mmCIF file of C-alpha atoms and ligand atoms in Angstrom:
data_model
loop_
_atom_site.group_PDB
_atom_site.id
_atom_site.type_symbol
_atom_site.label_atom_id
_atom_site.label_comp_id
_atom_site.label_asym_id
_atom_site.label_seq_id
_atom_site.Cartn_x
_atom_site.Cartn_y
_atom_site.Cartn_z
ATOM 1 C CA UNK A 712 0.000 0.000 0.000
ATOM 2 C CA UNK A 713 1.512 3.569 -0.981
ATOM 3 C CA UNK A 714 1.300 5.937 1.670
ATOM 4 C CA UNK A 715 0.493 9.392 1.369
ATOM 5 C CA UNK A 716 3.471 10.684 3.039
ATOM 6 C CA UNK A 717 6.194 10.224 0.544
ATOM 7 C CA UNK A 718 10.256 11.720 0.603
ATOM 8 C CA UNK A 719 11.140 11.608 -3.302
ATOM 9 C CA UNK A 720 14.685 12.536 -4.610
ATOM 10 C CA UNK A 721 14.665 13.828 -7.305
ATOM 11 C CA UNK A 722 17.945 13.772 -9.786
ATOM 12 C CA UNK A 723 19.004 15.987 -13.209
ATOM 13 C CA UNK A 724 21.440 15.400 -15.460
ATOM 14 C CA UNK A 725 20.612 15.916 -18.819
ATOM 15 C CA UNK A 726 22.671 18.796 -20.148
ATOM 16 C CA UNK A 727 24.904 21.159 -17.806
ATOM 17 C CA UNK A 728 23.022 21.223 -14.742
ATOM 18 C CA UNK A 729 23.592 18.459 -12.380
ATOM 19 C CA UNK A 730 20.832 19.242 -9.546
ATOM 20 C CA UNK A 731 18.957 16.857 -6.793
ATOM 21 C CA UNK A 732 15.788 18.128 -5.270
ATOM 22 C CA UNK A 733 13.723 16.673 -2.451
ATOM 23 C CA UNK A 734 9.456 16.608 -2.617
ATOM 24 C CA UNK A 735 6.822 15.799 0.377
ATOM 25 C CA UNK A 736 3.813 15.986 -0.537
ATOM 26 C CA UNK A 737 3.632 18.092 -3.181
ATOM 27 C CA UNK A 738 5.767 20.447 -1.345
ATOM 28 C CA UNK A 739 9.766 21.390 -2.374
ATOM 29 C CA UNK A 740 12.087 20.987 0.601
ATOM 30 C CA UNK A 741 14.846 21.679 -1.206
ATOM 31 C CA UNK A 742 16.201 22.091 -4.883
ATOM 32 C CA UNK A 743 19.591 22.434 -5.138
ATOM 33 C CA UNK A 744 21.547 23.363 -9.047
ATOM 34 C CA UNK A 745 25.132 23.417 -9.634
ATOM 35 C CA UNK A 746 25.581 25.469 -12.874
ATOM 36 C CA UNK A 747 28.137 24.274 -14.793
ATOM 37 C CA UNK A 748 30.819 27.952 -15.698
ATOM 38 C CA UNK A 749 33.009 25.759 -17.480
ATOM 39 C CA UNK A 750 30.798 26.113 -20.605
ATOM 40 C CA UNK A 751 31.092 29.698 -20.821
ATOM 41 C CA UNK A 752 34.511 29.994 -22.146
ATOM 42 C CA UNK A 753 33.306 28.025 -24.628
ATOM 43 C CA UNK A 754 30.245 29.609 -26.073
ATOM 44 C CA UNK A 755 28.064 26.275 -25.584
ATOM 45 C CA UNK A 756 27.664 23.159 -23.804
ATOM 46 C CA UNK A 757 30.800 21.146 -24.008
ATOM 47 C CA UNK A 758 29.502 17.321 -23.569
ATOM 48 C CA UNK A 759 32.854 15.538 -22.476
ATOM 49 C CA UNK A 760 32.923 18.515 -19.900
ATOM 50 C CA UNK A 761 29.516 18.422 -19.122
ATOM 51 C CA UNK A 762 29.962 14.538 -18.068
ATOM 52 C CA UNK A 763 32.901 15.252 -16.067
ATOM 53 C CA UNK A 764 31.759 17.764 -14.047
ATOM 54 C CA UNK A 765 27.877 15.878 -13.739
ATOM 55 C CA UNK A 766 30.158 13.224 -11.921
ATOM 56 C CA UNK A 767 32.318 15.704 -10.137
ATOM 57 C CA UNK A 768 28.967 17.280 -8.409
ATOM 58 C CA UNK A 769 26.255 14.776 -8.507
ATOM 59 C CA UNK A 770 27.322 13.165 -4.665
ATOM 60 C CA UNK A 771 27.492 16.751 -2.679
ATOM 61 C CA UNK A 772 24.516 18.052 -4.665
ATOM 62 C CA UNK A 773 22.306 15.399 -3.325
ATOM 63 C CA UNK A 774 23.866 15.215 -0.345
ATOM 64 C CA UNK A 775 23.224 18.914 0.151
ATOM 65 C CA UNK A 776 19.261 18.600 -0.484
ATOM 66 C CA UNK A 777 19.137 16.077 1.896
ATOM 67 C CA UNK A 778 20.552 18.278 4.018
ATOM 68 C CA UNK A 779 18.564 21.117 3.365
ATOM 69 C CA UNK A 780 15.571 19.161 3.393
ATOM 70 C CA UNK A 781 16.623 17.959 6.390
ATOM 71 C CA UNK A 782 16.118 14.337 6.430
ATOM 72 C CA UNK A 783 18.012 11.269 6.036
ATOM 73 C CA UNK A 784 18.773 9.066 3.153
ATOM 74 C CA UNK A 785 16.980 6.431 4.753
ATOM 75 C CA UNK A 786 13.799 8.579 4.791
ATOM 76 C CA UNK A 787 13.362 8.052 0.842
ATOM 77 C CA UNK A 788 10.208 6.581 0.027
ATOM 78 C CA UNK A 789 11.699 6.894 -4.125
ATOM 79 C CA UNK A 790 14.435 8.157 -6.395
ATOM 80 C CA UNK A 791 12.938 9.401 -9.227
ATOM 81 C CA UNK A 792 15.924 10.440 -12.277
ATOM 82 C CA UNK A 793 16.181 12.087 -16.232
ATOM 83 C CA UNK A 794 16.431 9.243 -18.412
ATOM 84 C CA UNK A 795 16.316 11.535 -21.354
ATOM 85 C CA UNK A 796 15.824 13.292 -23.753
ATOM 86 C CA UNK A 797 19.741 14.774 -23.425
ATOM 87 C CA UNK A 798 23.360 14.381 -23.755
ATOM 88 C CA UNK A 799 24.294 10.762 -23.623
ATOM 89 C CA UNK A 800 27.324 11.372 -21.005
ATOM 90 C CA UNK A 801 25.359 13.672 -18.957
ATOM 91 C CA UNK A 802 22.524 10.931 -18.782
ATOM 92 C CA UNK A 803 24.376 8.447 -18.044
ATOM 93 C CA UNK A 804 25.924 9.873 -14.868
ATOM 94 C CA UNK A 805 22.505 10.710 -13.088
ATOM 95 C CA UNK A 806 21.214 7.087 -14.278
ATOM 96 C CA UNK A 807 23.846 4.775 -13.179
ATOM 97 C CA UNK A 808 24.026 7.341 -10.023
ATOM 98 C CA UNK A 809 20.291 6.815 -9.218
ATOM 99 C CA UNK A 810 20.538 2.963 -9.699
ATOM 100 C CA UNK A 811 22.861 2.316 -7.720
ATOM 101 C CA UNK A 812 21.507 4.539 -4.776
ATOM 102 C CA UNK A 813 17.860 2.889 -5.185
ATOM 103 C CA UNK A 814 19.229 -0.481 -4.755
ATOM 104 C CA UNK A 815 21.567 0.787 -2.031
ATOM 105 C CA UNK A 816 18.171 1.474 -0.387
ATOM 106 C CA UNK A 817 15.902 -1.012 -1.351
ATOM 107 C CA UNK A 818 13.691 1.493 -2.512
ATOM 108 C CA UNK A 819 12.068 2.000 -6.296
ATOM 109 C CA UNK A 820 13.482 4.075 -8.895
ATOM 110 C CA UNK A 821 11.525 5.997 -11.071
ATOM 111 C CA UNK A 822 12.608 7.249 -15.093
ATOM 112 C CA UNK A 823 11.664 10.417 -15.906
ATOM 113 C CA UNK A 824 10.926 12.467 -19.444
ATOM 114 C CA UNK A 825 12.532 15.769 -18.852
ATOM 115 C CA UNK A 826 10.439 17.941 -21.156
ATOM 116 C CA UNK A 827 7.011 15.689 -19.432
ATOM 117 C CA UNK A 828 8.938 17.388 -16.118
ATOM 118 C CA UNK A 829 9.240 20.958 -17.984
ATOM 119 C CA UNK A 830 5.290 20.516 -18.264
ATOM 120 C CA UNK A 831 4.576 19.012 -14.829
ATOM 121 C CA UNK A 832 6.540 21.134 -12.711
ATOM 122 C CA UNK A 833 3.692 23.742 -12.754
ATOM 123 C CA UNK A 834 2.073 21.057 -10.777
ATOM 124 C CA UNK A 835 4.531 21.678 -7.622
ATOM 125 C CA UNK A 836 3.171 23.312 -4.911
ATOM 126 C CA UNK A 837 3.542 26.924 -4.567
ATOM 127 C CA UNK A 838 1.810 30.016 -2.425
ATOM 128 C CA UNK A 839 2.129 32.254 -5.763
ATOM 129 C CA UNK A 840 0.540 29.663 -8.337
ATOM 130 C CA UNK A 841 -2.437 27.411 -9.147
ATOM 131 C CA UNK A 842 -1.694 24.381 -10.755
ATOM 132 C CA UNK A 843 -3.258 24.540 -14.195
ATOM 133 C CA UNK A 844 -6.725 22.519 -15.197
ATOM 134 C CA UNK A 845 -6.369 19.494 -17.612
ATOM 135 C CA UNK A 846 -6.797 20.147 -20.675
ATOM 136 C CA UNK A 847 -4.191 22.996 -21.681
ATOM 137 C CA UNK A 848 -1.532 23.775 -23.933
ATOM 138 C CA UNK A 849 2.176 23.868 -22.848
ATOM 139 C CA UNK A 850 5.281 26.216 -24.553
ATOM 140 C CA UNK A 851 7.784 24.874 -23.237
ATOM 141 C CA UNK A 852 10.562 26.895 -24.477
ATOM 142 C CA UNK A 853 14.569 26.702 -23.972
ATOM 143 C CA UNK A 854 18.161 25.986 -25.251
ATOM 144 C CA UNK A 855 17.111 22.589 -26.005
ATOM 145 C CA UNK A 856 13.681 22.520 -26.942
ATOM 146 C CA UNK A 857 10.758 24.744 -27.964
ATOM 147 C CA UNK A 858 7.215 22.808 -28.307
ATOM 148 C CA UNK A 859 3.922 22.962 -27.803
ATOM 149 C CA UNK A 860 2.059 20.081 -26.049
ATOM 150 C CA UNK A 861 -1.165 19.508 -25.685
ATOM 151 C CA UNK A 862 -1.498 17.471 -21.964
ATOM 152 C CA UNK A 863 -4.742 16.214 -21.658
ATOM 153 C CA UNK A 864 -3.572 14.102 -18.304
ATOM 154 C CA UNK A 865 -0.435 13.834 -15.841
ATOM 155 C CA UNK A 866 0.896 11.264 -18.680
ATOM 156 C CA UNK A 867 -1.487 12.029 -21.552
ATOM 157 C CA UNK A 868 0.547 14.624 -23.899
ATOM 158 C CA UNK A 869 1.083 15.381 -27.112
ATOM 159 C CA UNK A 870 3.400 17.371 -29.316
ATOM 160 C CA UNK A 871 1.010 19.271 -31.675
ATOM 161 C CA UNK A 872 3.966 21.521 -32.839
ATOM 162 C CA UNK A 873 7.739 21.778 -32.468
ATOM 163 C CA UNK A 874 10.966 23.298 -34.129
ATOM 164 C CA UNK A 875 12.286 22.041 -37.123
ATOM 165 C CA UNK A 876 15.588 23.266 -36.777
ATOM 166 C CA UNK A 877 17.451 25.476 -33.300
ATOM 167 C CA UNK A 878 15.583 25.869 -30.158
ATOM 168 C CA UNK A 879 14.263 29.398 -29.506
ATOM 169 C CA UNK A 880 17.095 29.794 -26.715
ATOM 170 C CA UNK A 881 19.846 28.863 -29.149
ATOM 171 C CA UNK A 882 18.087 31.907 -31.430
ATOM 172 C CA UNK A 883 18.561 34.454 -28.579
ATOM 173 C CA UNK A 884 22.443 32.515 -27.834
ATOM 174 C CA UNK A 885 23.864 32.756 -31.347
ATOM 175 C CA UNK A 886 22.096 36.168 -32.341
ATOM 176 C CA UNK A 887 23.808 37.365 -28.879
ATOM 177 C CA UNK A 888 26.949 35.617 -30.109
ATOM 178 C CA UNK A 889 27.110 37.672 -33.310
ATOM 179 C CA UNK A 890 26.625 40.909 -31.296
ATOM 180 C CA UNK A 891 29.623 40.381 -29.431
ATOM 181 C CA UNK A 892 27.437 39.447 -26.148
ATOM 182 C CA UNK A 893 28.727 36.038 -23.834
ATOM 183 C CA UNK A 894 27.036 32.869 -23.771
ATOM 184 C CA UNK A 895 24.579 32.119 -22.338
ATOM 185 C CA UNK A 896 23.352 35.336 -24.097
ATOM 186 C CA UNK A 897 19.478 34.879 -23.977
ATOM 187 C CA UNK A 898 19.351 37.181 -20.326
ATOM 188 C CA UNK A 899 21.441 39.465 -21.949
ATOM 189 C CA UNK A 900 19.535 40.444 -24.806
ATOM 190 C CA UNK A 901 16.386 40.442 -22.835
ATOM 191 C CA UNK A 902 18.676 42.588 -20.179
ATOM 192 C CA UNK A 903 19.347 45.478 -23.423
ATOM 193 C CA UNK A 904 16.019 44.880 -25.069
ATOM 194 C CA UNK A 905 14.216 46.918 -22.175
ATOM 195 C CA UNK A 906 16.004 50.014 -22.951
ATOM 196 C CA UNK A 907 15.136 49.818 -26.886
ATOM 197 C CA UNK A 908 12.968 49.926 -29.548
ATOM 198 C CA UNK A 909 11.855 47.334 -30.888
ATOM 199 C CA UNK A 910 10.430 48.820 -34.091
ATOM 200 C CA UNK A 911 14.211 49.752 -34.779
ATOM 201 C CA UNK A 912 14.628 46.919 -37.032
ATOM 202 C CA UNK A 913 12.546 44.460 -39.055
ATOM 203 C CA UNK A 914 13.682 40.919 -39.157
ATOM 204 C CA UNK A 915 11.971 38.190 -40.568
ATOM 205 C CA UNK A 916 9.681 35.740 -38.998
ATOM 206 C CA UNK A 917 10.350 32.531 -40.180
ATOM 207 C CA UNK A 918 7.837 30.283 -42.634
ATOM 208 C CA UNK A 919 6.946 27.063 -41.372
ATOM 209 C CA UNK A 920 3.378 25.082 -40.408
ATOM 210 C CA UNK A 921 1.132 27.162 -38.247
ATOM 211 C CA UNK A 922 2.047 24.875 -35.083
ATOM 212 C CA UNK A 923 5.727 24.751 -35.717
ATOM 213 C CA UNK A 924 8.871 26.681 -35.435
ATOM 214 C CA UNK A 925 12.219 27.617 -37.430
ATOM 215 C CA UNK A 926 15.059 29.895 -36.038
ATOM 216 C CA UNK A 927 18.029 29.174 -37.780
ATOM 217 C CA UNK A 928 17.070 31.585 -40.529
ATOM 218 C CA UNK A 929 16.479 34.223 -37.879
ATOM 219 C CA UNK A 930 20.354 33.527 -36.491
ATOM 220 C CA UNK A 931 21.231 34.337 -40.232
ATOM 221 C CA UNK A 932 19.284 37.121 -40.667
ATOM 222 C CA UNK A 933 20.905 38.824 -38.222
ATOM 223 C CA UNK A 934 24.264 37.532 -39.101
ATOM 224 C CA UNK A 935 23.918 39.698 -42.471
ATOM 225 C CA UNK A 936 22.316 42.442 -40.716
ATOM 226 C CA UNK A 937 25.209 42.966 -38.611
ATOM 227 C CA UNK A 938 27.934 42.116 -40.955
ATOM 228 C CA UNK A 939 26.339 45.056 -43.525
ATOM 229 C CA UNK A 940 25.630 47.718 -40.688
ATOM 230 C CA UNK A 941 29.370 47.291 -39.063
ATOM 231 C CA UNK A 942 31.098 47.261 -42.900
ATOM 232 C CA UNK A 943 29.082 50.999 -42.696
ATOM 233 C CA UNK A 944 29.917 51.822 -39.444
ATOM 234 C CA UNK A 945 32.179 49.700 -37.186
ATOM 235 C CA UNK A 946 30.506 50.940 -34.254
ATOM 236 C CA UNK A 947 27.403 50.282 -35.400
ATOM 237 C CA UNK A 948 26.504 47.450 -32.277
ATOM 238 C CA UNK A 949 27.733 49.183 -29.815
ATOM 239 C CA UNK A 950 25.497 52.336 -30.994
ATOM 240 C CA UNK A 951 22.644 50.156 -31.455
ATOM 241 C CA UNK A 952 22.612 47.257 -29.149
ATOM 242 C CA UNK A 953 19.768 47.976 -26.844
ATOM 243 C CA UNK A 954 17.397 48.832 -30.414
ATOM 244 C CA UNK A 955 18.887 45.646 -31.917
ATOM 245 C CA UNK A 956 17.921 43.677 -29.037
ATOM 246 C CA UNK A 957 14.789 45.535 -28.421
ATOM 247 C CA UNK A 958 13.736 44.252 -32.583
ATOM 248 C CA UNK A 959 15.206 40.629 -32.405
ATOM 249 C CA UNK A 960 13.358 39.757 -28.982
ATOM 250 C CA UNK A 961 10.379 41.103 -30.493
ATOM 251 C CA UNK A 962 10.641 39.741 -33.381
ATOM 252 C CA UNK A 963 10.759 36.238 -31.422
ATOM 253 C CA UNK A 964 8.310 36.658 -29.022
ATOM 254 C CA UNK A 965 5.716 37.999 -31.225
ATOM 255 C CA UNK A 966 6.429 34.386 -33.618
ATOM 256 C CA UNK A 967 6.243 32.534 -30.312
ATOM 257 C CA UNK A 968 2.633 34.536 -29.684
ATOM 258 C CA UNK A 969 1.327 33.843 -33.316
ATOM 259 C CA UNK A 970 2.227 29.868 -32.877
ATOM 260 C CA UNK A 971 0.476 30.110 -29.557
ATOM 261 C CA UNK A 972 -2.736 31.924 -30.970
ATOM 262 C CA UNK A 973 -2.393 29.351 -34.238
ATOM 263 C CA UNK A 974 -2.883 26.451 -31.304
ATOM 264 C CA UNK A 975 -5.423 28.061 -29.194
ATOM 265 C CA UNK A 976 -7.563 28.566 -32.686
ATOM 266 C CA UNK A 977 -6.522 24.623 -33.457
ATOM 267 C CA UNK A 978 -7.579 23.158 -30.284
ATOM 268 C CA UNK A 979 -10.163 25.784 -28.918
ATOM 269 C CA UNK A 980 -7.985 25.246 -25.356
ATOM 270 C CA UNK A 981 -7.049 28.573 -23.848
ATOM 271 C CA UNK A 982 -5.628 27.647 -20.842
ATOM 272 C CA UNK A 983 -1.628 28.111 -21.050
ATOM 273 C CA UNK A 984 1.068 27.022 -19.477
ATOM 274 C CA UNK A 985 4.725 27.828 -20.027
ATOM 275 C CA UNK A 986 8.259 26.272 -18.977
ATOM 276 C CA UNK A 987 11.828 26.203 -20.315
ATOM 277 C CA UNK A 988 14.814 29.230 -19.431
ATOM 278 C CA UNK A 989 13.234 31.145 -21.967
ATOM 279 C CA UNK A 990 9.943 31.790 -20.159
ATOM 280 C CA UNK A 991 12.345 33.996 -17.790
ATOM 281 C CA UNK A 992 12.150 36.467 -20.515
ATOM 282 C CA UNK A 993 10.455 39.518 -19.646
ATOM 283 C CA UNK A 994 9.284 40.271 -23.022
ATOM 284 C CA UNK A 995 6.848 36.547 -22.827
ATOM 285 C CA UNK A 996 5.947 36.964 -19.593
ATOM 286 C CA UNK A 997 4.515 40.929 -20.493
ATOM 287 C CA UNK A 998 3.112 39.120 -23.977
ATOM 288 C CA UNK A 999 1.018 36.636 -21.784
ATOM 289 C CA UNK A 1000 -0.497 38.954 -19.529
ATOM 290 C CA UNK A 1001 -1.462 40.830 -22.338
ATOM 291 C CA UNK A 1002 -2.836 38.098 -23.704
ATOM 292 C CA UNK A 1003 -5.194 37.003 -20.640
ATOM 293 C CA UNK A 1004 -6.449 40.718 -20.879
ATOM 294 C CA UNK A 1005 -7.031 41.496 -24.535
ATOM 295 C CA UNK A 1006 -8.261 36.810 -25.512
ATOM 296 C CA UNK A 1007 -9.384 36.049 -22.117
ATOM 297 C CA UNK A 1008 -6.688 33.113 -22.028
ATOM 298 C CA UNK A 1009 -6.011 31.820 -18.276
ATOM 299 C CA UNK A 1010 -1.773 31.342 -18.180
ATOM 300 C CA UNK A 1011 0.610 30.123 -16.299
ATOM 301 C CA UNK A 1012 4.102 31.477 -15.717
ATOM 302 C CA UNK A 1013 5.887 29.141 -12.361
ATOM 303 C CA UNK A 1014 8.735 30.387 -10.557
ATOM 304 C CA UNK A 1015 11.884 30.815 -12.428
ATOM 305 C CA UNK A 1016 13.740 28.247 -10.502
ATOM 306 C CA UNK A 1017 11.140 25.531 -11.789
ATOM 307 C CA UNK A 1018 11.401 26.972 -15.473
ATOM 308 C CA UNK A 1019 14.878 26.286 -16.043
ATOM 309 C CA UNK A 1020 16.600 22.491 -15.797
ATOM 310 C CA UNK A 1021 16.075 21.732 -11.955
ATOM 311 C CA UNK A 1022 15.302 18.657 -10.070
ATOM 312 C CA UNK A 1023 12.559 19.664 -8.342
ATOM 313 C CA UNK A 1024 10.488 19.401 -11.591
ATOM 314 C CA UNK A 1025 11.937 15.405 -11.651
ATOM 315 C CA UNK A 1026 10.906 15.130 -7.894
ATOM 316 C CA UNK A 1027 7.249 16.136 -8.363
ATOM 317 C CA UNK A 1028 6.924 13.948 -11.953
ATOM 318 C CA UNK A 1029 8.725 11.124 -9.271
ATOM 319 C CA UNK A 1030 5.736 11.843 -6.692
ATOM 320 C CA UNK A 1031 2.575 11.580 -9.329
ATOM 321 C CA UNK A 1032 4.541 8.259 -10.771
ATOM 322 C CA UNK A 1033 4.639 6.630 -7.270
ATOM 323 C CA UNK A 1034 1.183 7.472 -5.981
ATOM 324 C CA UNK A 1035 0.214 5.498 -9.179
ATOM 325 C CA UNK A 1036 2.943 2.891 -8.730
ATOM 326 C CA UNK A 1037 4.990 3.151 -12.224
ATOM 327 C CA UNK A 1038 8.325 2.273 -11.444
ATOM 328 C CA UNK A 1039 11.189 1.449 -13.514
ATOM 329 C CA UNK A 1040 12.585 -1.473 -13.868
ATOM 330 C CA UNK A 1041 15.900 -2.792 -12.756
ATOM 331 C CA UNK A 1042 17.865 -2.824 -16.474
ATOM 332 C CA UNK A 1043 16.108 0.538 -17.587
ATOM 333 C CA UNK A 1044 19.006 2.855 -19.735
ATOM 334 C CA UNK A 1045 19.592 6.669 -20.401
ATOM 335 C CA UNK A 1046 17.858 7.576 -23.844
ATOM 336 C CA UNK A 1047 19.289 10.624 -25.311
ATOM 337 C CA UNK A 1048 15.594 10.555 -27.937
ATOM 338 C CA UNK A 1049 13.238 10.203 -25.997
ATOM 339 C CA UNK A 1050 9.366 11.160 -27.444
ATOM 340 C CA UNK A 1051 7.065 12.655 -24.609
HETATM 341 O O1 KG4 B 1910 15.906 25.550 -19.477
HETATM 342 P P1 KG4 B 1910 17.304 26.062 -19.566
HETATM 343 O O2 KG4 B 1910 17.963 26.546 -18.297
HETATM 344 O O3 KG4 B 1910 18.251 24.954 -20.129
HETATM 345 C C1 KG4 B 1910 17.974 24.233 -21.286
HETATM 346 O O4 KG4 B 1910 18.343 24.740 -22.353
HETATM 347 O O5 KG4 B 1910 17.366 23.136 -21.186
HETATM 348 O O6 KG4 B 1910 17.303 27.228 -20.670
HETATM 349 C C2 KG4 B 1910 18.458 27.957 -20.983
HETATM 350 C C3 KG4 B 1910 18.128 28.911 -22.107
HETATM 351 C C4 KG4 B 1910 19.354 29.609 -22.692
HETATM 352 O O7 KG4 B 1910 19.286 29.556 -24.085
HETATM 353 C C5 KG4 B 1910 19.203 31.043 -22.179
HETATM 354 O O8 KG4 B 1910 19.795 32.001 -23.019
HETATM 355 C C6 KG4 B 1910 17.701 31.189 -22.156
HETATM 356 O O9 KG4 B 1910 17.242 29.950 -21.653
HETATM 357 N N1 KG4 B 1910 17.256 32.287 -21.288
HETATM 358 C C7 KG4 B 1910 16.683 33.418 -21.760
HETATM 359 C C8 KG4 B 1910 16.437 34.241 -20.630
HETATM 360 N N2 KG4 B 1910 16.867 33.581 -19.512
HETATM 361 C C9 KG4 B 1910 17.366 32.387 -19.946
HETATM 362 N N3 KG4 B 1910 16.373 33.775 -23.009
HETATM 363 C C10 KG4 B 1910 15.780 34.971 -23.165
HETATM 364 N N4 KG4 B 1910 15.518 35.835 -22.147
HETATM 365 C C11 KG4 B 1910 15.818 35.510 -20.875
HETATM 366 N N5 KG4 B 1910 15.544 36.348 -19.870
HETATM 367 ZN ZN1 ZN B 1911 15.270 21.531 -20.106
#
């Protein structure tokens, strides 16, 4: 029988986060991220590094939330992990990790879908938010992904529209990249956008199906722009950075608010809810709350520690899997594709 007073770890290691977080009912009691700086010197995620340094952290990141959720080990009721979608490496460490500790234990393990935990995390507890009402459309939007899911249930999802080619956060990286900004860019540009205008420039919105997304013309677009602007005047960025920001994020977020209207029209669901590093951007966040105002749509923004990768997000997916008994079993493997 499966009580209703449950301690689940929860453990991330899909890309350059490594992060443990411990749920009770609902309820975070800790969520701890180590960010991985070694990246930035790079310009992107390095994936040998990444691996190294998941392994490096992974034991005093969990044993910090325990600590800060201040229980022991041996007060797990679960250990619920990423199995994927990700970076092989990074995978790998926080799978073999969580084995190992579940058996250690005797208690069950649990796989997790990362992006299903993008979506579910607006289900953790919090005094700011409601949880949204099934059914509703998810944007989950980030360096790694950008989709829209329709989630009928806990584990009843689908992917009515997706990108075909970058991920909206590697369009706000690389553009940021070309201006001279440092990776991980995205905060940046959001950080000079609020000081422009963003009817500066034009660039164009890339053509693809109503539900789905392109941004590697975008990256291109502004590639040129720059190159022919600084060949006029090399001090052209520098001149115009908060403008050029100010354009691009519009530019982006008004494409992400078309694909969102396209899929409200589509499904006649109006109830939104977003997740992903991107939905830190102020520019979506002012966008949405228009958007409840001038369509009546209900959305949901959660806190930004539960928008970008965290393991609090795994912990709460963990809890809804072990109230309904889906475990994993003993031989289960890292899956870099993994479909929602
Ligand atoms: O979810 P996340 O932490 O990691 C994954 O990619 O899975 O998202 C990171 C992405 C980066 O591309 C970063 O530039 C972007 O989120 N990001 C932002 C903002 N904050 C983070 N992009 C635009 N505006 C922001 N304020
Ligand atoms: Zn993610």
């Amino acid at each position: 029988m499966i009580q209703n007073n449950n301690y689940i770890l929860g453990i991330e290691s899909s890309c350059d986060d490594t992060a443990a977080a411990v749920i009770h009912n609902g309820q975070v009691l800790s969520n701890v991220v180590a960010t991985q700086k070694i990246h930035e010197e790079y310009g992107g995620v390095v994936p040998e590094l990444a691996s190294r340094a998941h392994q490096q952290n992974i034991v005093p990141v969990v044993q910090l939330a325990l600590r800060k959720a201040n229980i022991d080990k041996k007060q797990l009721n679960a250990i619920a992990f990423t199995s994927g979608p990700g970076l092989m490496g990074s995978l790998l460490v926080g799978t073999s990790f969580s084995k190992s500790l579940a058996l250690g234990l005797d208690i069950p393990l649990i796989d997790v879908n990362h992006m299903q935990a993008h979506i579910l995390a607006h289900f953790i507890k919090t005094d700011e938010h409601t949880a949204p009402n099934f059914p509703f459309l998810a944007l989950t939007i980030s360096g790694g992904h950008t989709q829209i899911v329709k989630v009928s249930n806990y584990f009843e999802m689908e992917v009515i529209g997706q990108t075909i080619d970058d991920a909206v956060g590697e369009a706000f990286d690389k553009s940021a990249k070309v201006l001279g900004l440092p990776y991980p860019g995205g905060p940046l540009i959001d950080k000079f956008a609020q000081e422009g205008n963003p009817k500066a420039f034009k660039f164009p919105k890339p053509k693809v199906g109503p539900l789905d997304f392109s941004f590697s013309g975008l990256k291109t677009s502004v590639l040129y722009f720059v190159e022919k602007n600084v060949a006029l005047n090399s001090e052209f960025i520098s001149e115009n950075m908060e403008d050029i920001c100010a354009s691009l994020q519009f530019t982006i977020i008004d494409y992400l608010m078309d694909k969102l209207k396209n899929a409200v029209k589509q499904t006649g669901i109006n109830e939104i809810a977003i997740g992903g590093g991107v939905s830190a951007n102020s520019g979506i966040r002012k966008a949405l709350k228009e958007a409840e105002q001038k369509y009546g749509w209900i959305t949901h923004i959660p806190k930004f520690e539960y928008c970008t990768d965290n393991a609090a997000m795994i912990a709460i997916v963990g809890e809804l899997k072990y109230k309904q008994g889906i475990f994993a079993d003993s031989n289960v493997v890292a899956k870099a594709r993994l479909k929602l």
